Short mmCIF file of C-alpha atoms and ligand atoms in Angstrom, two decimals:
data_model
loop_
_atom_site.label_atom_id
_atom_site.label_comp_id
_atom_site.label_asym_id
_atom_site.label_seq_id
_atom_site.Cartn_x
_atom_site.Cartn_y
_atom_site.Cartn_z
CA MET I 1 13.21 -33.76 23.48
CA GLN I 2 12.16 -31.43 20.77
CA VAL I 3 9.87 -29.80 23.30
CA LEU I 4 12.71 -29.00 25.64
CA ASN I 5 14.77 -27.54 22.82
CA LYS I 6 11.86 -25.50 21.63
CA SER I 7 10.95 -24.18 25.04
CA ALA I 8 14.55 -23.31 25.67
CA ARG I 9 14.50 -21.06 22.63
CA PRO I 10 15.74 -17.56 23.48
CA VAL I 11 12.88 -15.27 24.37
CA ALA I 12 12.75 -11.93 22.61
CA GLY I 13 14.07 -8.63 23.84
CA SER I 14 14.22 -7.35 27.36
CA GLN I 15 11.71 -9.90 28.61
CA ARG I 16 14.17 -12.70 28.13
CA ALA I 17 14.48 -13.19 31.87
CA GLN I 18 10.78 -12.86 32.54
CA GLY I 19 8.83 -15.95 33.55
CA SER I 20 7.22 -16.78 30.21
CA ARG I 21 9.74 -19.54 29.53
CA ARG I 22 9.28 -21.41 32.77
CA SER I 23 5.54 -20.95 33.06
CA SER I 24 5.11 -22.19 29.51
CA LYS I 25 7.06 -25.36 30.10
CA MET I 26 4.62 -27.02 32.40
CA PRO I 27 1.55 -27.15 30.15
CA VAL I 28 3.73 -28.34 27.27
CA ILE I 29 5.19 -31.18 29.22
CA ARG I 30 1.79 -32.14 30.54
CA ALA I 31 0.41 -32.10 27.00
CA VAL I 32 3.23 -34.31 25.88
CA ALA I 33 2.79 -36.66 28.81
CA ALA I 34 -0.79 -37.10 27.72
CA VAL I 35 0.28 -38.69 24.45
CA GLU I 36 2.56 -41.65 23.77
CA LYS I 37 6.01 -41.18 25.29
CA THR I 38 7.65 -41.88 21.95
CA LEU I 39 5.42 -39.34 20.18
CA VAL I 40 7.24 -36.25 21.41
CA THR I 41 5.72 -33.27 19.76
CA THR I 42 4.82 -29.65 20.42
CA LYS I 43 1.39 -28.34 21.20
CA SER I 44 1.49 -26.40 17.90
CA ASP I 45 2.08 -29.69 16.07
CA GLU I 46 -0.83 -31.31 17.89
CA VAL I 47 -3.24 -28.52 17.02
CA MET I 48 -2.10 -28.63 13.40
CA ALA I 49 -2.48 -32.40 13.24
CA GLU I 50 -6.11 -32.06 14.29
CA ALA I 51 -6.65 -29.02 12.06
CA ARG I 52 -5.59 -31.08 9.03
CA THR I 53 -8.59 -33.31 9.63
CA LEU I 54 -10.90 -30.28 9.85
CA PHE I 55 -9.74 -27.80 7.21
CA PRO I 56 -8.20 -28.21 3.75
CA GLY I 57 -4.45 -28.26 4.46
CA GLY I 58 -5.16 -27.52 8.13
CA VAL I 59 -5.71 -23.78 7.61
CA ASN I 60 -8.32 -21.21 6.68
CA SER I 61 -6.02 -19.27 4.33
CA PRO I 62 -3.25 -21.03 2.33
CA VAL I 63 -0.06 -19.07 3.10
CA ARG I 64 -0.49 -19.83 6.82
CA ALA I 65 0.35 -23.49 6.15
CA PHE I 66 4.10 -22.71 5.64
CA ARG I 67 4.15 -24.82 2.45
CA SER I 68 6.80 -22.71 0.77
CA VAL I 69 9.25 -22.84 3.68
CA GLY I 70 8.42 -26.35 4.90
CA GLY I 71 7.83 -27.50 8.44
CA ASN I 72 4.81 -26.91 10.61
CA PRO I 73 3.43 -23.45 11.27
CA ILE I 74 3.40 -22.20 14.84
CA VAL I 75 -0.08 -22.04 16.30
CA PHE I 76 -0.91 -18.74 17.96
CA ASP I 77 -2.11 -18.32 21.50
CA ARG I 78 -2.07 -14.51 21.77
CA VAL I 79 -0.59 -11.30 20.39
CA LYS I 80 0.37 -8.03 22.05
CA GLY I 81 2.24 -5.03 20.64
CA PRO I 82 4.99 -6.26 18.28
CA TYR I 83 4.97 -9.78 19.77
CA CYS I 84 3.12 -13.04 19.35
CA TRP I 85 3.13 -16.16 21.54
CA ASP I 86 2.53 -19.69 20.33
CA VAL I 87 0.49 -22.29 22.21
CA ASP I 88 3.77 -23.73 23.55
CA GLY I 89 4.50 -20.42 25.29
CA ASN I 90 7.32 -19.29 22.96
CA LYS I 91 7.54 -15.58 22.30
CA TYR I 92 8.39 -14.06 18.91
CA VAL I 93 9.03 -10.59 17.51
CA ASP I 94 6.28 -10.43 14.89
CA TYR I 95 6.96 -8.99 11.43
CA ILE I 96 3.67 -10.10 9.90
CA GLY I 97 1.23 -8.35 12.24
CA SER I 98 -1.74 -10.33 10.93
CA TRP I 99 -0.52 -9.44 7.40
CA GLY I 100 -0.66 -5.72 8.06
CA PRO I 101 -3.58 -4.74 10.29
CA ALA I 102 -1.48 -4.65 13.50
CA ILE I 103 0.31 -1.45 12.45
CA VAL I 104 -0.37 0.27 15.80
CA GLY I 105 0.63 -2.90 17.66
CA ALA I 106 -1.48 -6.00 18.18
CA ALA I 107 -4.24 -5.80 20.80
CA ASN I 108 -3.48 -2.09 21.18
CA ASP I 109 -4.89 -0.81 24.48
CA GLU I 110 -6.58 2.22 22.92
CA VAL I 111 -8.18 0.12 20.18
CA ASN I 112 -9.31 -2.44 22.76
CA GLU I 113 -10.91 0.31 24.81
CA VAL I 114 -13.11 1.57 21.96
CA LEU I 115 -13.96 -2.02 21.06
CA ARG I 116 -15.15 -2.72 24.60
CA ALA I 117 -17.31 0.41 24.57
CA GLN I 118 -18.83 -0.49 21.19
CA LEU I 119 -19.43 -4.07 22.28
CA GLU I 120 -21.96 -2.79 24.82
CA LYS I 121 -23.81 -0.86 22.10
CA GLY I 122 -24.02 -3.86 19.81
CA THR I 123 -21.74 -5.71 17.41
CA SER I 124 -23.83 -5.44 14.25
CA PHE I 125 -26.56 -3.09 13.08
CA GLY I 126 -27.25 -3.92 9.44
CA ALA I 127 -28.40 -0.29 9.36
CA PRO I 128 -26.65 3.09 9.08
CA GLY I 129 -24.53 4.18 12.07
CA PRO I 130 -22.56 7.37 12.72
CA LEU I 131 -19.18 5.61 12.98
CA GLU I 132 -19.34 4.84 9.24
CA ASN I 133 -19.39 8.58 8.53
CA VAL I 134 -16.44 9.19 10.84
CA LEU I 135 -14.23 6.58 9.17
CA ALA I 136 -15.38 7.64 5.68
CA LYS I 137 -14.42 11.26 6.37
CA MET I 138 -10.98 10.17 7.61
CA VAL I 139 -10.44 8.14 4.42
CA ILE I 140 -11.70 10.91 2.11
CA ASP I 141 -9.57 13.45 3.94
CA ARG I 142 -6.38 11.38 3.71
CA VAL I 143 -6.51 9.53 0.39
CA PRO I 144 -6.07 11.89 -2.59
CA SER I 145 -8.18 9.87 -5.07
CA VAL I 146 -11.12 9.17 -2.77
CA GLU I 147 -14.12 11.53 -2.94
CA MET I 148 -16.68 8.89 -2.01
CA VAL I 149 -16.25 5.45 -0.48
CA ARG I 150 -18.09 2.15 0.11
CA PHE I 151 -17.15 -0.12 3.03
CA VAL I 152 -17.07 -3.90 2.59
CA SER I 153 -15.68 -6.71 4.75
CA SER I 154 -12.43 -7.82 3.06
CA GLY I 155 -9.82 -6.81 0.55
CA THR I 156 -11.09 -9.48 -1.82
CA GLU I 157 -14.56 -7.99 -1.69
CA ALA I 158 -13.19 -4.48 -2.31
CA CYS I 159 -11.25 -5.65 -5.37
CA LEU I 160 -14.02 -7.70 -6.94
CA SER I 161 -16.45 -4.80 -6.42
CA VAL I 162 -14.09 -2.26 -7.96
CA LEU I 163 -13.64 -4.48 -10.99
CA ARG I 164 -17.42 -4.60 -11.51
CA LEU I 165 -17.46 -0.81 -11.14
CA MET I 166 -14.68 -0.30 -13.71
CA ARG I 167 -16.65 -2.45 -16.15
CA ALA I 168 -19.94 -0.70 -15.38
CA TYR I 169 -18.42 2.75 -15.85
CA THR I 170 -16.53 2.08 -19.08
CA LYS I 171 -18.93 -0.52 -20.54
CA ARG I 172 -15.83 -2.59 -21.36
CA GLU I 173 -15.04 -6.08 -20.05
CA LYS I 174 -11.30 -6.64 -19.96
CA VAL I 175 -9.00 -5.77 -17.09
CA LEU I 176 -5.23 -5.41 -17.14
CA LYS I 177 -3.23 -6.51 -14.10
CA PHE I 178 0.43 -7.35 -13.53
CA VAL I 179 2.06 -10.75 -13.21
CA GLY I 180 2.58 -11.52 -9.52
CA CYS I 181 0.19 -8.88 -8.20
CA TYR I 182 -2.54 -10.21 -5.90
CA HIS I 183 -5.97 -8.63 -5.72
CA GLY I 184 -7.86 -11.16 -3.63
CA HIS I 185 -9.33 -14.43 -4.79
CA ALA I 186 -12.12 -13.36 -7.15
CA ASP I 187 -12.15 -15.44 -10.35
CA SER I 188 -10.95 -12.59 -12.56
CA PHE I 189 -7.86 -11.98 -10.47
CA LEU I 190 -6.65 -15.59 -10.10
CA VAL I 191 -4.50 -15.32 -13.15
CA LYS I 192 -0.75 -15.04 -12.46
CA ALA I 193 -1.58 -13.78 -8.99
CA GLY I 194 1.45 -13.69 -6.71
CA SER I 195 2.71 -15.39 -3.59
CA GLY I 196 -0.09 -17.60 -2.27
CA VAL I 197 -0.91 -18.78 -5.73
CA ALA I 198 2.66 -18.82 -7.04
CA THR I 199 4.25 -20.64 -4.14
CA LEU I 200 1.49 -23.22 -4.16
CA GLY I 201 2.12 -23.90 -7.83
CA LEU I 202 -1.40 -22.98 -8.90
CA PRO I 203 -0.75 -20.29 -11.50
CA ASP I 204 -4.32 -20.60 -12.69
CA SER I 205 -6.75 -22.07 -10.19
CA PRO I 206 -9.09 -24.79 -11.41
CA GLY I 207 -12.68 -23.62 -11.16
CA VAL I 208 -12.00 -20.29 -12.82
CA PRO I 209 -14.03 -20.26 -16.08
CA ALA I 210 -11.86 -19.96 -19.18
CA SER I 211 -14.06 -17.09 -20.35
CA THR I 212 -13.37 -15.18 -17.12
CA ALA I 213 -9.63 -15.77 -17.30
CA ALA I 214 -9.66 -14.64 -20.93
CA ALA I 215 -10.92 -11.20 -19.86
CA THR I 216 -7.92 -10.79 -17.53
CA LEU I 217 -4.83 -9.49 -19.29
CA ASN I 218 -1.37 -9.49 -17.71
CA ALA I 219 1.59 -7.20 -18.25
CA THR I 220 5.00 -7.01 -16.56
CA TYR I 221 5.46 -4.71 -13.56
CA ASN I 222 7.72 -1.71 -14.19
CA ASP I 223 7.55 -2.38 -17.95
CA LEU I 224 5.47 0.27 -19.75
CA GLU I 225 6.21 -1.28 -23.14
CA SER I 226 4.39 -4.45 -22.08
CA VAL I 227 1.41 -2.29 -21.06
CA ARG I 228 1.35 -0.47 -24.39
CA GLU I 229 1.45 -3.79 -26.25
CA VAL I 230 -1.56 -5.13 -24.33
CA PHE I 231 -3.54 -1.96 -24.96
CA ALA I 232 -2.65 -2.04 -28.68
CA ALA I 233 -3.83 -5.64 -28.99
CA ASN I 234 -7.11 -4.91 -27.14
CA LYS I 235 -8.07 -1.49 -28.51
CA GLY I 236 -11.15 -0.02 -26.83
CA GLN I 237 -11.78 -3.16 -24.75
CA ILE I 238 -9.88 -2.54 -21.50
CA ALA I 239 -12.03 -1.20 -18.65
CA GLY I 240 -9.13 -0.50 -16.35
CA VAL I 241 -5.68 -1.23 -15.00
CA ILE I 242 -5.28 -2.46 -11.42
CA LEU I 243 -1.98 -2.77 -9.59
CA GLU I 244 -0.29 -2.89 -6.23
CA PRO I 245 1.34 0.57 -6.15
CA VAL I 246 4.17 -1.03 -4.17
CA VAL I 247 4.19 -4.80 -4.63
CA GLY I 248 4.03 -6.92 -1.49
CA ASN I 249 2.64 -10.14 -2.92
CA SER I 250 5.71 -11.05 -5.02
CA GLY I 251 8.04 -10.03 -2.24
CA PHE I 252 8.74 -6.32 -1.82
CA ILE I 253 9.07 -4.59 -5.21
CA VAL I 254 8.93 -0.84 -5.76
CA PRO I 255 7.59 0.87 -8.87
CA THR I 256 9.59 3.50 -10.67
CA LYS I 257 7.98 6.92 -10.72
CA GLU I 258 8.03 6.76 -14.55
CA PHE I 259 6.08 3.50 -14.47
CA LEU I 260 3.27 4.98 -12.36
CA GLU I 261 3.26 8.20 -14.39
CA GLY I 262 3.15 6.19 -17.60
CA LEU I 263 0.17 4.15 -16.38
CA ARG I 264 -1.66 7.35 -15.52
CA GLU I 265 -1.01 8.75 -19.01
CA ILE I 266 -1.82 5.57 -20.92
CA THR I 267 -5.10 4.89 -19.08
CA LYS I 268 -6.22 8.48 -19.64
CA ALA I 269 -5.39 8.32 -23.33
CA GLU I 270 -7.13 4.95 -23.77
CA GLY I 271 -10.32 5.85 -21.86
CA ALA I 272 -9.57 3.21 -19.21
CA LEU I 273 -9.64 3.64 -15.43
CA LEU I 274 -6.63 3.34 -13.15
CA CYS I 275 -7.10 1.56 -9.81
CA PHE I 276 -4.47 1.38 -7.09
CA ASP I 277 -5.02 -1.70 -4.96
CA GLU I 278 -3.90 -0.25 -1.63
CA VAL I 279 -5.23 -3.11 0.48
CA MET I 280 -1.66 -3.69 1.70
CA THR I 281 -0.06 -0.27 1.16
CA GLY I 282 -2.98 1.86 2.35
CA PHE I 283 -2.15 3.98 5.43
CA ARG I 284 1.12 2.02 5.69
CA ILE I 285 3.32 3.59 3.00
CA ALA I 286 2.14 7.05 4.04
CA LYS I 287 -0.77 8.74 5.77
CA GLY I 288 -2.32 9.28 2.31
CA CYS I 289 -1.27 5.80 1.08
CA ALA I 290 1.17 5.00 -1.75
CA GLN I 291 -0.63 7.42 -4.08
CA GLU I 292 0.38 10.29 -1.83
CA HIS I 293 3.96 8.98 -1.50
CA PHE I 294 4.39 8.84 -5.28
CA GLY I 295 2.19 11.83 -6.13
CA ILE I 296 0.07 9.89 -8.64
CA THR I 297 -3.71 10.03 -8.29
CA PRO I 298 -5.61 7.01 -9.61
CA ASP I 299 -9.35 7.07 -10.44
CA LEU I 300 -10.19 4.37 -7.91
CA THR I 301 -8.57 2.85 -4.82
CA THR I 302 -9.15 -0.33 -2.86
CA MET I 303 -8.28 -0.58 0.83
CA GLY I 304 -8.27 -3.25 3.54
CA LYS I 305 -5.99 -4.65 6.26
CA VAL I 306 -4.91 -1.48 8.20
CA ILE I 307 -8.27 0.24 7.69
CA GLY I 308 -9.99 -2.31 9.94
CA GLY I 309 -7.44 -2.16 12.75
CA GLY I 310 -7.60 -5.95 13.13
CA LEU I 311 -11.27 -6.42 12.35
CA PRO I 312 -12.63 -7.38 8.93
CA VAL I 313 -12.95 -4.23 6.80
CA GLY I 314 -12.30 -3.45 3.18
CA ALA I 315 -13.23 -0.37 1.18
CA TYR I 316 -13.26 0.95 -2.34
CA GLY I 317 -13.54 4.56 -3.32
CA GLY I 318 -12.63 7.15 -5.88
CA ARG I 319 -14.02 9.86 -8.08
CA LYS I 320 -17.58 10.77 -7.16
CA ASP I 321 -18.91 10.50 -10.72
CA ILE I 322 -17.69 6.88 -10.81
CA MET I 323 -18.79 5.94 -7.27
CA GLU I 324 -22.30 7.25 -7.90
CA LEU I 325 -22.84 4.32 -10.24
CA VAL I 326 -22.94 2.05 -7.16
CA ALA I 327 -26.39 0.99 -5.84
CA PRO I 328 -28.60 2.47 -4.58
CA ALA I 329 -27.28 5.77 -6.04
CA GLY I 330 -26.76 3.99 -9.36
CA PRO I 331 -27.37 0.69 -11.13
CA MET I 332 -24.20 -1.29 -10.19
CA TYR I 333 -25.22 -3.74 -7.50
CA GLN I 334 -23.01 -4.42 -4.48
CA ALA I 335 -24.12 -5.13 -0.92
CA GLY I 336 -23.06 -6.70 2.39
CA THR I 337 -24.85 -7.76 5.59
CA LEU I 338 -21.85 -6.87 7.79
CA SER I 339 -20.59 -3.90 5.71
CA GLY I 340 -19.84 -0.87 7.87
CA ASN I 341 -19.97 -3.08 10.94
CA PRO I 342 -19.80 -0.79 14.01
CA LEU I 343 -17.16 -2.82 15.85
CA ALA I 344 -14.92 -2.82 12.79
CA MET I 345 -15.53 0.89 12.17
CA ALA I 346 -14.55 1.67 15.78
CA ALA I 347 -11.26 -0.23 15.44
CA GLY I 348 -10.53 1.40 12.08
CA ILE I 349 -11.20 4.92 13.37
CA LYS I 350 -8.93 4.50 16.38
CA THR I 351 -6.18 2.91 14.27
CA LEU I 352 -6.20 5.74 11.73
CA GLU I 353 -6.35 8.28 14.56
CA ILE I 354 -3.21 6.80 16.15
CA LEU I 355 -1.48 6.76 12.74
CA GLY I 356 -2.38 10.43 12.31
CA ARG I 357 -0.37 11.50 15.35
CA PRO I 358 2.92 13.36 14.84
CA GLY I 359 5.92 11.11 14.30
CA ALA I 360 4.01 7.91 13.44
CA TYR I 361 5.36 7.44 9.91
CA GLU I 362 8.78 8.72 10.96
CA HIS I 363 8.91 5.92 13.55
CA LEU I 364 7.90 3.30 10.97
CA ASP I 365 10.53 4.57 8.58
CA ARG I 366 13.26 4.68 11.19
CA VAL I 367 12.78 1.20 12.68
CA THR I 368 12.26 -0.39 9.28
CA SER I 369 15.37 1.10 7.71
CA LYS I 370 17.38 0.07 10.76
CA LEU I 371 16.04 -3.48 10.42
CA VAL I 372 16.67 -3.75 6.68
CA ASP I 373 20.15 -2.18 6.89
CA GLY I 374 21.01 -4.60 9.70
CA ILE I 375 19.85 -7.70 7.83
CA VAL I 376 21.66 -6.65 4.66
CA ALA I 377 24.89 -5.99 6.59
CA ALA I 378 24.58 -9.36 8.37
CA ALA I 379 24.03 -11.17 5.06
CA LYS I 380 27.02 -9.49 3.43
CA GLU I 381 29.23 -10.29 6.44
CA SER I 382 28.49 -13.97 5.84
CA GLY I 383 28.91 -13.73 2.07
CA HIS I 384 25.25 -14.08 1.04
CA ALA I 385 23.89 -12.29 -2.01
CA ILE I 386 20.97 -10.12 -0.93
CA THR I 387 18.89 -7.26 -2.25
CA ALA I 388 16.45 -5.45 0.00
CA GLY I 389 14.22 -2.44 0.28
CA HIS I 390 11.65 -0.69 2.39
CA ILE I 391 9.23 2.21 2.38
CA SER I 392 7.81 3.30 5.70
CA GLY I 393 6.56 0.19 7.57
CA MET I 394 6.81 -2.26 4.65
CA PHE I 395 9.98 -4.12 3.67
CA GLY I 396 11.41 -7.14 1.95
CA PHE I 397 14.58 -8.84 0.83
CA PHE I 398 15.52 -11.47 -1.72
CA PHE I 399 18.49 -13.81 -1.44
CA CYS I 400 20.06 -12.83 -4.78
CA ASP I 401 21.74 -9.84 -6.36
CA GLY I 402 19.44 -7.01 -7.39
CA PRO I 403 17.78 -5.23 -8.89
CA ILE I 404 14.42 -7.03 -8.75
CA THR I 405 11.86 -5.00 -10.67
CA CYS I 406 9.07 -7.53 -11.25
CA TYR I 407 7.80 -10.95 -10.20
CA GLU I 408 9.51 -12.62 -13.17
CA ASP I 409 12.90 -11.37 -11.88
CA ALA I 410 12.16 -12.55 -8.35
CA ALA I 411 10.97 -15.98 -9.45
CA ALA I 412 14.02 -16.51 -11.66
CA LYS I 413 16.71 -15.26 -9.27
CA ALA I 414 15.70 -15.53 -5.61
CA ASP I 415 17.17 -18.45 -3.63
CA THR I 416 13.96 -19.83 -2.10
CA ALA I 417 15.71 -22.84 -0.54
CA LYS I 418 18.03 -20.50 1.37
CA PHE I 419 15.06 -18.40 2.40
CA ALA I 420 13.32 -21.50 3.77
CA ARG I 421 16.39 -22.35 5.91
CA PHE I 422 16.62 -18.72 7.05
CA HIS I 423 12.93 -18.60 7.94
CA ARG I 424 12.99 -21.77 10.06
CA ALA I 425 16.17 -20.75 11.87
CA MET I 426 14.83 -17.27 12.62
CA LEU I 427 11.68 -18.83 14.01
CA GLU I 428 13.83 -20.84 16.38
CA GLU I 429 15.57 -17.60 17.40
CA GLY I 430 12.21 -16.03 18.27
CA VAL I 431 11.54 -14.02 15.10
CA TYR I 432 8.31 -14.50 13.13
CA LEU I 433 8.78 -13.58 9.45
CA ALA I 434 6.40 -14.10 6.53
CA PRO I 435 6.71 -17.77 5.48
CA SER I 436 7.57 -17.09 1.83
CA GLN I 437 10.34 -15.37 -0.08
CA PHE I 438 7.52 -13.75 -2.06
CA GLU I 439 5.81 -11.88 0.78
CA ALA I 440 6.65 -8.45 2.15
CA GLY I 441 7.27 -7.89 5.86
CA PHE I 442 5.62 -5.34 8.12
CA THR I 443 6.66 -3.27 11.09
CA GLY I 444 4.43 -1.31 13.45
CA LEU I 445 4.50 1.62 15.83
CA GLN I 446 5.26 -0.63 18.78
CA HIS I 447 8.44 -2.18 17.38
CA THR I 448 11.28 -0.78 19.49
CA ASP I 449 14.97 -0.36 18.82
CA ALA I 450 15.57 -3.29 21.18
CA ASP I 451 13.27 -5.51 19.06
CA ILE I 452 15.13 -4.51 15.91
CA GLU I 453 18.55 -5.12 17.52
CA PHE I 454 17.38 -8.51 18.83
CA THR I 455 16.26 -9.40 15.28
CA ILE I 456 19.50 -8.27 13.64
CA GLU I 457 21.58 -10.23 16.16
CA ALA I 458 19.47 -13.31 15.46
CA ALA I 459 19.88 -12.80 11.72
CA ARG I 460 23.65 -12.45 12.13
CA ARG I 461 23.86 -15.81 13.95
CA VAL I 462 21.53 -17.53 11.50
CA LEU I 463 23.19 -16.18 8.34
CA LYS I 464 26.54 -17.57 9.54
CA ARG I 465 25.22 -21.11 9.61
CA ILE I 466 22.72 -21.44 6.75
C1 PLP Q 1 -4.39 -8.99 1.17
C2 PLP Q 1 -4.63 -8.37 -0.17
C3 PLP Q 1 -5.88 -8.48 -0.83
C4 PLP Q 1 -6.98 -9.36 -0.30
O1 PLP Q 1 -7.48 -8.91 0.91
P1 PLP Q 1 -8.24 -9.97 1.88
O2 PLP Q 1 -8.71 -9.12 3.01
O3 PLP Q 1 -7.23 -10.99 2.25
O4 PLP Q 1 -9.36 -10.54 1.09
C5 PLP Q 1 -6.06 -7.78 -2.00
N1 PLP Q 1 -5.08 -7.01 -2.52
C6 PLP Q 1 -3.88 -6.87 -1.93
C7 PLP Q 1 -2.85 -5.98 -2.53
C8 PLP Q 1 -3.61 -7.56 -0.74
O5 PLP Q 1 -2.40 -7.46 -0.18
#
């Protein structure tokens, strides 16, 4: 029965009347017929049931398990443009986009074309290739702080490498981060580290040595006084400050200009380095990343997600005199078998090229503000407290009154139970949102006005009944 309800779910946008609903029904029913008649379940549920016997929690990255909103995750069959389809054939407007990389639309035709061409030339060299230079020049050209760059294979790898570099350059060991900011899962960063960790109730992961955690200091986002206090208590010992220049891993939280300016001044005065972790914000907030948007130039920058166009790429870069400490130019060791992978470089180059075309960021800004304004209006119509924001193609909202300036605010005020009900109901309406109140949402170039209107209408119906 659940299957019929699920398959009868409204299909997104103008393709509502298209055959995806009917054609999807048959395999589902057959799959169900194959199991006990009383055990009516969806194909997504079946795949997840098996996955739980194969992977810890049934997933290969924790947030995917939907723990903080409850219920089973949907299991993906395919993605295209701003849409995803689950293995039961249901279609959704996708506001996660693989957590950011799908900014030019999933399975973009132009990206696919360069991938096919590169496939014929080989998927991995483990040796220098010209595409690395092309992507490096695009990054150096666009990102104000980057004079030299090193490609790696994930955001985690970029962040753990940049931390080693900050320590190598300053010959100091401590690092200052902010409560609720996520910088990948390296030991040093798993201290008060945002959504995945926070919503799982693992504020400090077991397995992180106490000595490592002790070298990680935390301050409060948007609170310069807390930063000054930490520096005063650790005089001459802090190698650098790392932050999300717009927070996405505690929900969407914007910095004040004064906060970023203050961090720039304090780090300079204290002989510490400033690193913007732009793994999420890079090439999303603006063509030159969040640092260009706010006009603050850090010493170092980490990148990921968008830069790989859907393939695994991360990068760190910054001032040349710092980057030249990295091996083999300098003594700080860091390496990777698949670093600069030609397939990933090809996808990254095409993605940044598309983002460089006139009107790209204007489109992101326009559809995202329309979406956020629509959701806020729908919430208010139904008497829900809500505070929301967006910059370019990144957005978020909390079910509470604002302002929310840091993770501590969000954790204390946001109605996570209401968010869980909202999330599940939106899923049933054909809208795929991040499965946590403490995750930002993402739009892409292929989201249309019709997709946004479809989403707002769904939100209006859902907010009336939750
Ligand atoms: C996603 C993310 C990371 C980690 O990147 P992975 O590719 O998942 O390892 C690091 N920092 C920020 C800000 C992120 O959003």
